[in-house]
Short mmCIF file of C-alpha atoms in Angstrom, two decimals:
data_model
loop_
_atom_site.label_atom_id
_atom_site.label_comp_id
_atom_site.label_asym_id
_atom_site.label_seq_id
_atom_site.Cartn_x
_atom_site.Cartn_y
_atom_site.Cartn_z
CA MET A 273 70.00 12.25 56.28
CA THR A 274 69.16 15.77 56.89
CA ARG A 275 66.00 17.47 55.69
CA ARG A 276 67.86 19.22 52.89
CA GLU A 277 69.34 15.92 51.71
CA TRP A 278 65.87 14.30 51.60
CA ILE A 279 64.49 17.12 49.51
CA SER A 280 67.41 16.85 47.09
CA PHE A 281 66.91 13.07 46.83
CA TRP A 282 63.22 13.35 45.94
CA LEU A 283 63.83 16.07 43.39
CA LEU A 284 66.47 13.92 41.72
CA THR A 285 64.21 10.86 41.69
CA ALA A 286 61.33 12.81 40.19
CA SER A 287 63.55 14.09 37.40
CA VAL A 288 64.84 10.59 36.55
CA VAL A 289 61.57 8.57 36.65
CA PRO A 290 59.32 9.50 33.67
CA THR A 291 55.87 10.62 34.58
CA ALA A 292 52.88 8.82 33.02
CA ARG A 293 50.60 11.13 31.10
CA GLY A 294 46.90 10.58 31.69
CA PHE A 295 44.13 11.24 29.18
CA ALA A 296 40.45 11.70 29.87
CA ASP A 297 38.37 8.79 28.57
CA SER A 298 34.72 8.56 27.62
CA ILE A 299 32.42 5.59 28.06
CA TRP A 300 30.75 6.43 24.72
CA ASP A 301 33.97 5.73 22.82
CA ARG A 302 33.87 2.12 24.05
CA ARG A 303 30.20 1.49 23.38
CA ASP A 304 29.07 -1.38 21.19
CA GLN A 305 27.10 -0.19 18.20
CA ARG A 306 24.98 -3.32 18.38
CA SER A 307 23.90 -2.60 21.95
CA GLY A 308 20.93 -0.46 22.93
CA TYR A 309 21.33 3.12 24.02
CA LEU A 310 21.12 3.93 27.68
CA PHE A 311 18.33 6.50 27.43
CA MET A 312 16.75 5.52 24.11
CA ASP A 313 14.29 2.84 23.01
CA ASN A 314 14.84 0.05 20.52
CA LYS A 315 12.90 1.52 17.61
CA ALA A 316 14.07 0.79 14.11
CA ARG A 317 16.22 3.65 12.85
CA ARG A 318 19.11 2.22 10.82
CA ILE A 319 19.50 0.09 7.71
CA GLY A 320 19.11 -3.54 8.69
CA ASP A 321 16.90 -2.92 11.73
CA LEU A 322 13.70 -4.91 12.06
CA LEU A 323 10.19 -3.47 12.39
CA PHE A 324 7.12 -5.39 13.48
CA VAL A 325 4.02 -4.53 11.43
CA THR A 326 0.38 -5.46 11.92
CA VAL A 327 -1.38 -5.86 8.58
CA ASN A 328 -5.00 -4.79 8.97
CA GLU A 329 -6.55 -3.88 5.64
CA ASN A 330 -10.27 -3.61 4.92
CA THR A 331 -11.41 -2.98 1.36
CA GLY A 332 -15.06 -2.34 0.60
CA ALA A 333 -16.68 -1.07 -2.57
CA THR A 334 -20.35 -0.69 -3.44
CA ASN A 335 -21.53 0.63 -6.78
CA THR A 336 -25.13 0.82 -8.01
CA GLU A 337 -26.07 2.28 -11.38
CA GLN A 338 -29.43 2.41 -13.12
CA ARG A 339 -30.50 4.09 -16.37
CA ASN A 340 -33.90 4.50 -18.00
CA LEU A 341 -34.00 6.08 -21.47
CA THR A 342 -37.16 6.64 -23.52
CA LYS A 343 -37.60 8.37 -26.87
CA ASP A 344 -40.93 8.84 -28.70
CA THR A 345 -41.31 10.30 -32.20
CA ALA A 346 -44.64 10.86 -34.00
CA THR A 347 -45.22 12.48 -37.43
CA SER A 348 -48.54 12.87 -39.25
CA GLY A 349 -49.66 14.76 -42.37
CA LYS A 350 -52.93 15.12 -44.30
CA PHE A 351 -53.76 16.81 -47.62
CA ASP A 352 -57.32 17.05 -49.02
CA PHE A 353 -58.39 18.67 -52.31
CA ALA A 354 -61.83 18.73 -53.75
CA GLY A 355 -63.17 20.74 -56.71
CA SER A 356 -66.39 20.93 -58.78
CA THR A 357 -67.37 22.95 -61.90
CA SER A 358 -70.72 23.00 -63.66
CA ALA A 359 -71.93 25.04 -66.68
CA GLY A 360 -75.49 24.51 -67.73
CA THR A 361 -76.65 21.11 -68.76
CA THR A 362 -73.85 20.31 -71.16
CA GLY A 363 -70.70 20.48 -69.03
CA GLY A 364 -69.42 19.67 -65.60
CA LYS A 365 -66.13 18.96 -63.90
CA ALA A 366 -65.27 17.38 -60.61
CA ALA A 367 -61.92 16.71 -58.91
CA ALA A 368 -60.88 15.16 -55.63
CA ALA A 369 -57.48 14.53 -54.10
CA SER A 370 -56.50 13.16 -50.74
CA VAL A 371 -53.03 12.56 -49.25
CA SER A 372 -52.46 11.18 -45.79
CA ALA A 373 -49.14 10.31 -44.03
CA ASP A 374 -48.60 8.89 -40.58
CA GLN A 375 -45.32 7.90 -38.88
CA SER A 376 -44.61 6.79 -35.34
CA ALA A 377 -41.40 5.66 -33.59
CA ASP A 378 -40.88 4.44 -30.04
CA ARG A 379 -37.52 3.53 -28.51
CA SER A 380 -36.65 2.74 -24.94
CA PHE A 381 -33.64 1.48 -22.97
CA GLN A 382 -33.38 0.18 -19.43
CA GLY A 383 -30.11 -0.76 -17.78
CA SER A 384 -29.15 -1.70 -14.25
CA ALA A 385 -25.80 -2.65 -12.72
CA GLN A 386 -24.79 -3.40 -9.13
CA TYR A 387 -21.37 -4.25 -7.75
CA GLN A 388 -20.31 -4.98 -4.18
CA SER A 389 -16.99 -6.24 -2.83
CA ASN A 390 -15.74 -6.68 0.76
CA ARG A 391 -12.27 -7.99 1.52
CA GLN A 392 -10.25 -8.15 4.73
CA LEU A 393 -6.61 -9.06 5.34
CA LEU A 394 -5.28 -9.63 8.87
CA ASP A 395 -1.73 -10.76 9.54
CA ASP A 396 1.47 -9.95 11.46
CA MET A 397 4.97 -9.94 10.08
CA THR A 398 8.41 -8.35 10.45
CA LEU A 399 9.91 -5.92 7.94
CA THR A 400 13.51 -4.88 7.39
CA VAL A 401 14.76 -1.31 6.94
CA VAL A 402 16.42 -1.29 3.52
CA ASP A 403 17.10 2.44 3.07
CA LEU A 404 17.04 5.83 4.83
CA LEU A 405 15.47 8.72 2.96
CA PRO A 406 16.96 12.25 3.18
CA ASN A 407 14.09 13.46 5.41
CA GLY A 408 14.66 10.64 7.92
CA ASN A 409 11.85 8.33 6.81
CA LEU A 410 12.53 4.61 6.57
CA LEU A 411 12.06 2.48 3.49
CA VAL A 412 10.99 -0.97 4.67
CA GLU A 413 10.12 -4.22 2.96
CA GLY A 414 9.72 -7.87 3.84
CA SER A 415 8.12 -11.10 2.75
CA ARG A 416 6.97 -14.34 4.32
CA TYR A 417 6.56 -17.65 2.56
CA ARG A 418 4.70 -20.51 4.19
CA THR A 419 3.79 -24.01 3.02
CA VAL A 420 1.20 -26.03 4.94
CA SER A 421 -0.17 -29.32 3.56
CA ASN A 422 1.14 -28.55 0.06
CA GLU A 423 -0.66 -25.20 0.11
CA THR A 424 1.66 -22.19 -0.24
CA ARG A 425 1.04 -18.63 0.93
CA LEU A 426 3.26 -15.65 0.07
CA LEU A 427 2.84 -12.27 1.79
CA ARG A 428 5.00 -9.36 0.61
CA VAL A 429 4.82 -5.86 2.13
CA SER A 430 6.81 -2.70 1.34
CA GLY A 431 6.42 1.03 1.97
CA VAL A 432 7.70 4.17 3.67
CA VAL A 433 7.54 4.59 7.46
CA ARG A 434 7.82 7.80 9.46
CA PRO A 435 9.85 7.26 12.66
CA ASN A 436 7.31 9.19 14.76
CA ASP A 437 4.61 6.65 13.85
CA ILE A 438 6.56 3.74 15.33
CA ALA A 439 5.25 2.74 18.74
CA ILE A 440 7.51 2.05 21.73
CA PRO A 441 7.44 -1.77 21.30
CA ASN A 442 8.84 -1.19 17.77
CA THR A 443 5.49 -1.87 16.11
CA ILE A 444 3.44 -0.06 13.48
CA SER A 445 0.11 -0.58 11.79
CA SER A 446 -0.12 -1.04 8.04
CA GLN A 447 -2.49 1.93 7.90
CA ASN A 448 0.41 4.22 8.92
CA ILE A 449 2.71 3.05 6.12
CA ALA A 450 2.88 5.36 3.12
CA ASP A 451 3.03 4.02 -0.45
CA ILE A 452 2.29 0.59 0.95
CA LYS A 453 2.29 -2.36 -1.43
CA ILE A 454 0.75 -5.62 -0.23
CA VAL A 455 0.92 -8.77 -2.32
CA TYR A 456 -0.80 -11.93 -1.10
CA GLU A 457 -0.48 -14.96 -3.34
CA GLY A 458 -1.30 -18.61 -2.92
CA GLY A 459 -1.00 -21.85 -4.78
CA GLY A 460 -1.78 -25.50 -4.27
CA VAL A 461 -4.65 -27.97 -4.31
CA GLU A 462 -7.20 -25.60 -2.81
CA SER A 463 -6.31 -22.78 -5.20
CA ARG A 464 -6.81 -25.01 -8.22
CA PHE A 465 -10.32 -25.88 -7.09
CA THR A 466 -11.40 -22.36 -6.06
CA ASN A 467 -9.92 -20.44 -9.03
CA GLN A 468 -11.15 -20.50 -12.60
CA GLY A 469 -9.12 -22.53 -15.09
CA TRP A 470 -6.99 -21.06 -17.87
CA LEU A 471 -9.50 -21.95 -20.58
CA GLY A 472 -12.34 -20.26 -18.74
CA ARG A 473 -10.27 -17.11 -18.21
CA THR A 474 -9.38 -17.05 -21.92
CA VAL A 475 -13.00 -17.43 -22.98
CA ASN A 476 -14.04 -14.58 -20.67
CA LYS A 477 -11.57 -12.24 -22.36
CA VAL A 478 -12.71 -12.97 -25.94
CA TRP A 479 -16.40 -13.60 -25.32
CA PRO A 480 -18.31 -10.72 -27.00
CA TYR A 481 -21.62 -11.07 -25.14
#
């Protein structure tokens, strides 16, 4: 075949065979939402993410109050009257009057009160992001229930976390959680021996002295 015939053949073939259209593709369209980002850490940022929190709470209160009140009142009064009249040897008059009043009052009060309390709670647990606030803060909460030798312990923590306060290992301290609520409850044999009974608690509420 001549050169002109070859050119005609290829032009005819190209017009018959449909050309495949190619589209640009992006690797981000095929990413798995459950996988970590390429250039980002694994901090909690979405609903359902987990956040590791270190509970370190120290509560100390010292109150000392003392009052000394003294009141003294003293009242005294005295009235004396004396009179004498004499006229010659046939008449004479004499009068005497005396009034005396004395009053004294003394009142004093002394009161003293002292209160001191020191409590510390150390624990580690994992919280779950339950909501995203409009400003980007995370609403987290979580609980842990443990039973050892018939002694139960329940720790419940909730609060608001700012994403900037979360460290790189996805951890945060309880001191950086706003509106934090910590509930620590226990029950079992030890609690019944260390806590006051229901009758004693009732008597303390109604006891007037």
